[in-house]
């Protein structure tokens, strides 16, 4: 393996999961990485481990730098299994290591892997001296789980925030200045939208807290994807914007269709939006999938949702979409609904009920068409697109 150094004596020892395409439902079409970092000083510390299937690769990477028996500390920033499930394997080789985690991390390690470990809990502001280097810990509950924390290497000014600022992106390069910026920001956005959007208020507060601590950040080394070293402020600024709900004059039309009627309506609405020079994305759920749809919604001002009626209710893909969107709580969007039916109808009503339950701002009236939309129906759809565009531009 070619050794990757963040600085002298801080190595990336993680693994690249090139072939994962479904990360607990999140479609990772560019794979991912599980990043772990080895800090060699008078004491040796391993920051995070990797998914269990790759534990031997992690061990091999460590062995190229140091005998694992010499590891003094294993920092567990987060107990979700993509980062901790190699812990039992590593501990067998690092017999003298003390595990460092937040109190909730300590509890979660015991609940996942048993109580057979030497674990020391830390809280915000606690420091661990490794020799020339100092590790400072910052608890970061819900970024991504209650146990999550950040580790900051004081002398090197490197923040290791685990899931925060990550991307599901498998590459042979490790640093932001080595890869296409557009791809990097696209994956960072997809990751934020699908993993962290729900926690937007906490993200804003946590970033403000770190800024108030006055700690300089030369590098952000997350647990997934690329390390931000050329300009870490770029991803911090993006997170501040995303968590504040900064959005564009953009409408996302999310729909599904059985015999093409809802598709015709969706296209007419899209034309109405575009006629007002507002950006529009038309996404059929069985073609685009939830991961892409939610990413597009992140910076849109309006979401227009369409469904045919099936069994007196919405098409199942729309139920799945609305459940996912309600869970992620996208901020400040205008929602509108349309659909088609054969005899009884029901899709639009049930979608609107879900939206109201989630306290989404709902535009009225909705449009529901019997069987196949006629010219006057498509005109109404076009006008709906115009109205939505005008509303978000106002
Ligand atoms: Fe990458 Fe929440 O684990």
Short mmCIF file of C-alpha atoms and ligand atoms in Angstrom, two decimals:
data_model
loop_
_atom_site.label_atom_id
_atom_site.label_comp_id
_atom_site.label_asym_id
_atom_site.label_seq_id
_atom_site.Cartn_x
_atom_site.Cartn_y
_atom_site.Cartn_z
CA UNK A 1 0.00 0.00 0.00
CA UNK A 2 1.17 3.53 -0.76
CA UNK A 3 1.20 5.28 2.61
CA UNK A 4 -0.96 8.38 2.84
CA UNK A 5 0.22 11.06 5.23
CA UNK A 6 -1.90 13.93 6.45
CA UNK A 7 1.18 15.36 8.15
CA UNK A 8 4.37 13.87 9.44
CA UNK A 9 3.32 10.93 11.66
CA UNK A 10 -0.40 11.12 10.94
CA UNK A 11 -1.39 8.47 8.42
CA UNK A 12 -4.65 7.53 6.75
CA UNK A 13 -5.06 3.79 7.36
CA UNK A 14 -8.65 3.43 6.19
CA UNK A 15 -10.13 1.34 3.41
CA UNK A 16 -11.97 2.02 0.16
CA UNK A 17 -15.27 0.22 -0.39
CA UNK A 18 -15.38 0.52 -4.16
CA UNK A 19 -18.38 -1.70 -4.76
CA UNK A 20 -20.97 -0.71 -2.18
CA UNK A 21 -24.04 0.65 -3.93
CA UNK A 22 -26.58 0.50 -1.11
CA UNK A 23 -25.54 1.99 2.22
CA UNK A 24 -28.53 1.16 4.45
CA UNK A 25 -30.82 2.36 1.65
CA UNK A 26 -28.71 5.33 0.52
CA UNK A 27 -27.67 4.65 -3.08
CA UNK A 28 -23.90 5.06 -3.14
CA UNK A 29 -23.28 4.99 -6.86
CA UNK A 30 -19.68 6.10 -6.34
CA UNK A 31 -18.94 3.71 -3.43
CA UNK A 32 -17.48 4.96 -0.16
CA UNK A 33 -14.49 4.85 2.16
CA UNK A 34 -14.16 4.14 5.86
CA UNK A 35 -11.39 6.44 7.02
CA UNK A 36 -9.22 5.65 10.03
CA UNK A 37 -6.17 7.62 11.11
CA UNK A 38 -3.05 6.53 12.91
CA UNK A 39 -1.22 9.14 14.99
CA UNK A 40 2.32 8.15 15.94
CA UNK A 41 3.92 10.04 18.82
CA UNK A 42 5.37 8.95 22.15
CA UNK A 43 1.98 7.29 22.42
CA UNK A 44 0.20 5.85 19.41
CA UNK A 45 -3.48 6.50 18.75
CA UNK A 46 -5.82 5.01 16.17
CA UNK A 47 -8.77 7.26 15.38
CA UNK A 48 -11.77 5.12 14.38
CA UNK A 49 -11.80 1.71 12.75
CA UNK A 50 -13.65 0.44 9.66
CA UNK A 51 -16.53 -1.82 8.65
CA UNK A 52 -15.97 -5.37 9.85
CA UNK A 53 -15.58 -6.91 6.37
CA UNK A 54 -12.42 -4.81 5.93
CA UNK A 55 -10.83 -5.37 9.35
CA UNK A 56 -7.92 -7.36 7.91
CA UNK A 57 -7.17 -4.58 5.45
CA UNK A 58 -7.17 -2.03 8.27
CA UNK A 59 -4.86 -4.26 10.28
CA UNK A 60 -2.52 -4.64 7.30
CA UNK A 61 -2.44 -0.86 6.81
CA UNK A 62 -1.59 -0.31 10.47
CA UNK A 63 1.10 -3.02 10.37
CA UNK A 64 2.88 -1.15 7.58
CA UNK A 65 3.43 1.72 10.00
CA UNK A 66 3.50 0.25 13.47
CA UNK A 67 3.06 -3.01 15.31
CA UNK A 68 -0.63 -2.91 16.42
CA UNK A 69 0.50 -4.13 19.84
CA UNK A 70 2.04 -0.68 20.28
CA UNK A 71 -1.28 1.16 19.92
CA UNK A 72 -2.02 2.92 23.22
CA UNK A 73 -5.39 4.46 22.40
CA UNK A 74 -8.25 3.69 20.04
CA UNK A 75 -10.46 6.74 19.66
CA UNK A 76 -14.04 5.78 18.84
CA UNK A 77 -15.66 8.97 17.57
CA UNK A 78 -18.86 7.13 16.65
CA UNK A 79 -20.20 3.64 17.28
CA UNK A 80 -22.22 3.09 14.10
CA UNK A 81 -20.91 -0.18 12.71
CA UNK A 82 -19.27 1.26 9.60
CA UNK A 83 -16.71 2.79 11.99
CA UNK A 84 -16.65 0.48 14.98
CA UNK A 85 -17.31 -3.08 13.84
CA UNK A 86 -13.58 -3.81 13.43
CA UNK A 87 -12.99 -2.79 17.03
CA UNK A 88 -13.14 -6.34 18.49
CA UNK A 89 -10.58 -7.51 15.89
CA UNK A 90 -8.22 -4.57 16.44
CA UNK A 91 -8.42 -4.85 20.23
CA UNK A 92 -7.24 -8.47 19.97
CA UNK A 93 -4.04 -7.16 18.36
CA UNK A 94 -3.78 -3.97 20.39
CA UNK A 95 -4.01 -5.68 23.74
CA UNK A 96 -2.79 -2.70 25.76
CA UNK A 97 -4.98 -0.10 24.10
CA UNK A 98 -7.47 2.00 26.00
CA UNK A 99 -10.58 2.90 24.05
CA UNK A 100 -11.55 6.56 24.24
CA UNK A 101 -15.18 7.53 23.59
CA UNK A 102 -17.90 9.86 24.81
CA UNK A 103 -19.94 8.52 27.74
CA UNK A 104 -22.74 7.61 25.35
CA UNK A 105 -20.13 6.09 23.06
CA UNK A 106 -18.84 3.97 25.93
CA UNK A 107 -22.37 2.76 26.66
CA UNK A 108 -22.99 2.00 22.98
CA UNK A 109 -19.71 0.08 22.62
CA UNK A 110 -20.72 -2.13 25.55
CA UNK A 111 -24.19 -2.59 24.08
CA UNK A 112 -22.76 -3.55 20.68
CA UNK A 113 -19.70 -5.59 21.60
CA UNK A 114 -19.90 -6.46 25.29
CA UNK A 115 -18.13 -5.13 28.37
CA UNK A 116 -14.80 -6.80 27.80
CA UNK A 117 -12.92 -3.62 26.89
CA UNK A 118 -10.86 -1.02 28.68
CA UNK A 119 -12.82 2.18 27.94
CA UNK A 120 -12.26 5.72 29.15
CA UNK A 121 -15.02 8.25 28.55
CA UNK A 122 -14.30 11.87 27.66
CA UNK A 123 -16.36 15.03 27.38
CA UNK A 124 -16.04 18.31 25.51
CA UNK A 125 -12.76 20.05 26.31
CA UNK A 126 -10.99 16.97 27.64
CA UNK A 127 -7.49 16.48 26.28
CA UNK A 128 -5.22 13.51 25.83
CA UNK A 129 -1.46 14.05 25.55
CA UNK A 130 0.29 11.73 23.11
CA UNK A 131 3.71 13.37 23.44
CA UNK A 132 4.28 16.35 21.17
CA UNK A 133 0.67 16.14 20.12
CA UNK A 134 -2.54 16.68 22.04
CA UNK A 135 -5.97 15.34 21.19
CA UNK A 136 -8.91 17.49 22.24
CA UNK A 137 -12.43 16.09 22.22
CA UNK A 138 -15.70 17.81 21.34
CA UNK A 139 -18.95 15.95 21.90
CA UNK A 140 -21.22 16.19 18.85
CA UNK A 141 -24.45 14.41 19.72
CA UNK A 142 -26.64 13.50 16.72
CA UNK A 143 -23.85 14.17 14.23
CA UNK A 144 -24.64 11.44 13.51
CA UNK A 145 -25.77 9.47 16.58
CA UNK A 146 -26.07 10.48 20.25
CA UNK A 147 -22.60 9.07 20.93
CA UNK A 148 -20.79 11.04 18.20
CA UNK A 149 -17.81 13.23 18.98
CA UNK A 150 -15.07 15.10 17.13
CA UNK A 151 -11.35 14.64 17.77
CA UNK A 152 -9.10 17.64 17.21
CA UNK A 153 -5.33 17.27 16.86
CA UNK A 154 -4.27 20.55 18.46
CA UNK A 155 -0.70 20.97 17.15
CA UNK A 156 -1.52 19.91 13.59
CA UNK A 157 -4.87 21.78 13.56
CA UNK A 158 -6.66 18.75 12.16
CA UNK A 159 -10.32 18.16 12.93
CA UNK A 160 -11.49 14.54 12.73
CA UNK A 161 -15.28 14.93 12.89
CA UNK A 162 -16.24 11.39 11.87
CA UNK A 163 -19.47 11.47 9.80
CA UNK A 164 -19.71 15.27 9.60
CA UNK A 165 -18.29 16.78 6.38
CA UNK A 166 -18.01 13.30 4.80
CA UNK A 167 -18.98 12.01 1.39
CA UNK A 168 -19.74 8.55 0.09
CA UNK A 169 -17.05 8.64 -2.55
CA UNK A 170 -14.59 5.85 -3.35
CA UNK A 171 -11.36 7.17 -4.89
CA UNK A 172 -7.70 6.34 -5.00
CA UNK A 173 -7.03 9.99 -4.10
CA UNK A 174 -7.41 11.13 -0.52
CA UNK A 175 -7.36 14.94 -0.64
CA UNK A 176 -9.70 17.60 -2.00
CA UNK A 177 -7.01 19.17 -4.20
CA UNK A 178 -6.53 15.86 -6.01
CA UNK A 179 -10.04 15.31 -7.34
CA UNK A 180 -12.73 17.01 -9.40
CA UNK A 181 -14.29 19.71 -7.22
CA UNK A 182 -17.73 19.30 -8.81
CA UNK A 183 -17.84 15.57 -8.01
CA UNK A 184 -16.63 16.24 -4.46
CA UNK A 185 -19.26 18.91 -3.72
CA UNK A 186 -22.00 16.85 -5.39
CA UNK A 187 -21.22 13.88 -3.12
CA UNK A 188 -20.86 16.12 -0.04
CA UNK A 189 -24.30 17.57 -0.81
CA UNK A 190 -25.86 14.13 -1.37
CA UNK A 191 -24.36 12.95 1.92
CA UNK A 192 -25.62 16.00 3.85
CA UNK A 193 -29.11 15.72 2.33
CA UNK A 194 -29.54 12.03 3.06
CA UNK A 195 -27.68 11.64 6.36
CA UNK A 196 -27.65 14.98 8.15
CA UNK A 197 -30.51 17.17 6.87
CA UNK A 198 -32.68 16.27 9.85
CA UNK A 199 -30.04 17.60 12.23
CA UNK A 200 -29.72 21.03 10.58
CA UNK A 201 -30.30 23.08 13.78
CA UNK A 202 -27.69 21.03 15.66
CA UNK A 203 -25.19 21.45 12.82
CA UNK A 204 -25.51 25.21 12.87
CA UNK A 205 -25.02 25.27 16.64
CA UNK A 206 -22.09 22.84 16.57
CA UNK A 207 -20.24 24.82 13.91
CA UNK A 208 -20.83 28.03 15.88
CA UNK A 209 -19.55 26.31 19.02
CA UNK A 210 -16.37 25.16 17.26
CA UNK A 211 -15.87 28.66 15.81
CA UNK A 212 -16.31 30.19 19.29
CA UNK A 213 -13.69 27.81 20.65
CA UNK A 214 -11.31 29.71 18.38
CA UNK A 215 -9.57 26.58 17.18
CA UNK A 216 -7.79 27.00 13.86
CA UNK A 217 -8.64 24.29 11.33
CA UNK A 218 -6.00 23.51 8.73
CA UNK A 219 -7.58 20.23 7.68
CA UNK A 220 -10.86 18.37 8.13
CA UNK A 221 -10.43 14.61 8.02
CA UNK A 222 -13.86 12.97 8.05
CA UNK A 223 -14.61 9.27 8.29
CA UNK A 224 -15.98 8.95 4.76
CA UNK A 225 -14.46 10.14 1.50
CA UNK A 226 -12.05 12.92 0.80
CA UNK A 227 -9.98 14.93 3.33
CA UNK A 228 -10.45 18.71 3.13
CA UNK A 229 -6.97 20.25 3.20
CA UNK A 230 -6.83 22.94 0.50
CA UNK A 231 -9.74 25.01 1.86
CA UNK A 232 -11.66 23.45 4.77
CA UNK A 233 -13.75 26.61 5.06
CA UNK A 234 -15.45 25.67 1.78
CA UNK A 235 -17.27 22.68 3.27
CA UNK A 236 -17.96 24.55 6.53
CA UNK A 237 -19.61 27.34 4.52
CA UNK A 238 -21.62 24.77 2.51
CA UNK A 239 -22.82 23.13 5.75
CA UNK A 240 -23.84 26.51 7.18
CA UNK A 241 -25.84 27.25 4.01
CA UNK A 242 -27.47 23.82 3.84
CA UNK A 243 -28.37 23.80 7.52
CA UNK A 244 -29.78 27.34 7.26
CA UNK A 245 -32.02 26.14 4.41
CA UNK A 246 -30.43 28.44 1.81
CA UNK A 247 -32.17 27.52 -1.45
CA UNK A 248 -32.52 28.59 -5.07
CA UNK A 249 -35.35 29.50 -7.38
CA UNK A 250 -35.74 25.86 -8.24
CA UNK A 251 -38.71 23.49 -8.33
CA UNK A 252 -38.42 19.73 -8.00
CA UNK A 253 -41.28 17.69 -9.43
CA UNK A 254 -41.38 14.23 -7.87
CA UNK A 255 -43.87 11.74 -9.20
CA UNK A 256 -44.68 8.27 -10.37
CA UNK A 257 -47.00 7.08 -13.08
CA UNK A 258 -48.88 3.93 -14.09
CA UNK A 259 -50.27 4.57 -17.59
CA UNK A 260 -48.64 7.92 -18.30
CA UNK A 261 -51.34 10.35 -17.14
CA UNK A 262 -49.43 11.64 -14.11
CA UNK A 263 -46.33 11.82 -16.29
CA UNK A 264 -48.16 14.08 -18.79
CA UNK A 265 -49.30 16.31 -15.93
CA UNK A 266 -45.77 16.46 -14.50
CA UNK A 267 -44.35 17.54 -17.85
CA UNK A 268 -46.97 20.28 -18.26
CA UNK A 269 -46.21 21.58 -14.74
CA UNK A 270 -42.48 21.54 -15.57
CA UNK A 271 -43.13 23.61 -18.70
CA UNK A 272 -45.10 26.10 -16.62
CA UNK A 273 -42.24 26.45 -14.16
CA UNK A 274 -39.63 26.77 -16.90
CA UNK A 275 -41.74 29.44 -18.68
CA UNK A 276 -41.05 31.67 -15.65
CA UNK A 277 -37.30 31.14 -16.01
CA UNK A 278 -37.16 29.10 -12.83
CA UNK A 279 -34.97 25.99 -12.67
CA UNK A 280 -36.99 22.78 -12.71
CA UNK A 281 -36.10 19.12 -12.13
CA UNK A 282 -38.50 16.38 -13.15
CA UNK A 283 -37.83 13.14 -11.28
CA UNK A 284 -39.85 9.95 -11.64
CA UNK A 285 -39.34 7.95 -8.47
CA UNK A 286 -38.83 4.56 -10.08
CA UNK A 287 -36.14 6.09 -12.31
CA UNK A 288 -34.37 8.49 -9.96
CA UNK A 289 -34.71 6.92 -6.50
CA UNK A 290 -34.96 8.57 -3.10
CA UNK A 291 -31.28 9.43 -2.62
CA UNK A 292 -31.15 11.60 -5.75
CA UNK A 293 -34.59 13.12 -5.18
CA UNK A 294 -33.81 14.26 -1.63
CA UNK A 295 -30.49 15.71 -2.79
CA UNK A 296 -32.27 17.79 -5.43
CA UNK A 297 -34.82 18.96 -2.86
CA UNK A 298 -32.12 20.25 -0.47
CA UNK A 299 -31.59 23.53 -2.36
CA UNK A 300 -35.03 23.83 -4.02
CA UNK A 301 -37.68 26.30 -2.90
CA UNK A 302 -40.65 24.17 -3.97
CA UNK A 303 -41.53 20.51 -4.32
CA UNK A 304 -44.44 19.42 -6.52
CA UNK A 305 -45.54 15.84 -5.89
CA UNK A 306 -47.66 13.70 -8.22
CA UNK A 307 -49.21 10.27 -7.89
CA UNK A 308 -51.75 8.10 -9.65
CA UNK A 309 -54.39 6.58 -7.38
CA UNK A 310 -53.86 2.94 -6.57
CA UNK A 311 -56.19 1.05 -4.23
CA UNK A 312 -57.85 4.33 -3.17
CA UNK A 313 -54.55 5.87 -2.08
CA UNK A 314 -51.17 7.05 -3.31
CA UNK A 315 -48.82 4.91 -5.38
CA UNK A 316 -46.44 3.04 -2.99
CA UNK A 317 -43.30 4.84 -4.17
CA UNK A 318 -44.90 8.15 -3.13
CA UNK A 319 -45.65 6.76 0.33
CA UNK A 320 -42.02 5.78 0.63
CA UNK A 321 -40.86 9.20 -0.61
CA UNK A 322 -43.11 11.18 1.73
CA UNK A 323 -42.13 9.03 4.72
CA UNK A 324 -38.44 9.60 3.92
CA UNK A 325 -38.91 13.34 3.34
CA UNK A 326 -40.95 13.78 6.52
CA UNK A 327 -38.18 12.10 8.49
CA UNK A 328 -35.50 14.39 7.05
CA UNK A 329 -37.60 17.55 7.66
CA UNK A 330 -36.48 19.72 4.71
CA UNK A 331 -36.67 23.36 5.75
CA UNK A 332 -38.79 26.12 4.23
CA UNK A 333 -40.13 24.42 1.08
CA UNK A 334 -43.44 25.07 -0.61
CA UNK A 335 -45.25 21.79 -1.36
CA UNK A 336 -47.89 21.20 -4.03
CA UNK A 337 -49.74 18.05 -5.11
CA UNK A 338 -51.31 16.61 -8.24
CA UNK A 339 -52.34 13.24 -9.63
CA UNK A 340 -54.63 11.11 -11.74
CA UNK A 341 -57.23 8.47 -10.98
CA UNK A 342 -59.58 6.04 -12.69
CA UNK A 343 -62.80 6.17 -10.66
CA UNK A 344 -62.58 6.94 -6.92
CA UNK A 345 -59.45 9.05 -6.51
CA UNK A 346 -57.63 9.37 -3.18
CA UNK A 347 -53.90 9.77 -3.92
CA UNK A 348 -53.79 13.56 -3.75
CA UNK A 349 -55.95 13.69 -0.61
CA UNK A 350 -53.78 11.16 1.22
CA UNK A 351 -50.53 12.88 0.15
CA UNK A 352 -51.82 16.25 1.32
CA UNK A 353 -52.84 14.76 4.65
CA UNK A 354 -49.31 13.46 5.14
CA UNK A 355 -47.81 16.83 4.20
CA UNK A 356 -50.05 18.72 6.63
CA UNK A 357 -49.24 16.24 9.39
CA UNK A 358 -45.56 17.04 8.78
CA UNK A 359 -46.38 20.80 8.98
CA UNK A 360 -45.21 21.34 5.39
CA UNK A 361 -46.42 24.56 3.76
CA UNK A 362 -48.97 23.34 1.19
CA UNK A 363 -49.95 25.31 -1.93
CA UNK A 364 -53.62 25.08 -2.93
CA UNK A 365 -55.53 24.16 -4.97
CA UNK A 366 -54.14 20.78 -5.95
CA UNK A 367 -55.04 19.16 -9.28
CA UNK A 368 -56.55 15.72 -9.77
CA UNK A 369 -57.51 14.41 -13.22
CA UNK A 370 -59.72 11.47 -14.22
CA UNK A 371 -58.15 8.87 -16.51
CA UNK A 372 -56.21 10.84 -19.14
CA UNK A 373 -55.54 14.60 -18.90
CA UNK A 374 -57.31 16.61 -21.61
CA UNK A 375 -55.99 19.80 -23.12
CA UNK A 376 -57.75 21.94 -20.50
CA UNK A 377 -56.31 19.77 -17.70
CA UNK A 378 -52.80 20.18 -19.08
CA UNK A 379 -53.40 23.93 -19.29
CA UNK A 380 -54.29 23.90 -15.58
CA UNK A 381 -51.09 21.94 -14.86
CA UNK A 382 -49.04 24.48 -16.87
CA UNK A 383 -50.67 27.27 -14.87
CA UNK A 384 -49.92 25.47 -11.60
CA UNK A 385 -46.26 25.42 -12.62
CA UNK A 386 -46.44 29.15 -13.37
CA UNK A 387 -48.08 29.88 -10.02
CA UNK A 388 -45.52 27.90 -8.04
CA UNK A 389 -42.67 29.62 -9.90
CA UNK A 390 -44.19 33.06 -9.28
CA UNK A 391 -44.70 32.29 -5.60
CA UNK A 392 -41.09 31.27 -4.96
CA UNK A 393 -39.74 34.23 -6.94
CA UNK A 394 -41.84 36.69 -4.96
FE1 LIG B 1 -20.62 6.64 8.94
FE2 LIG B 1 -23.13 7.28 11.26
O1 LIG B 1 -21.79 6.30 10.38
#
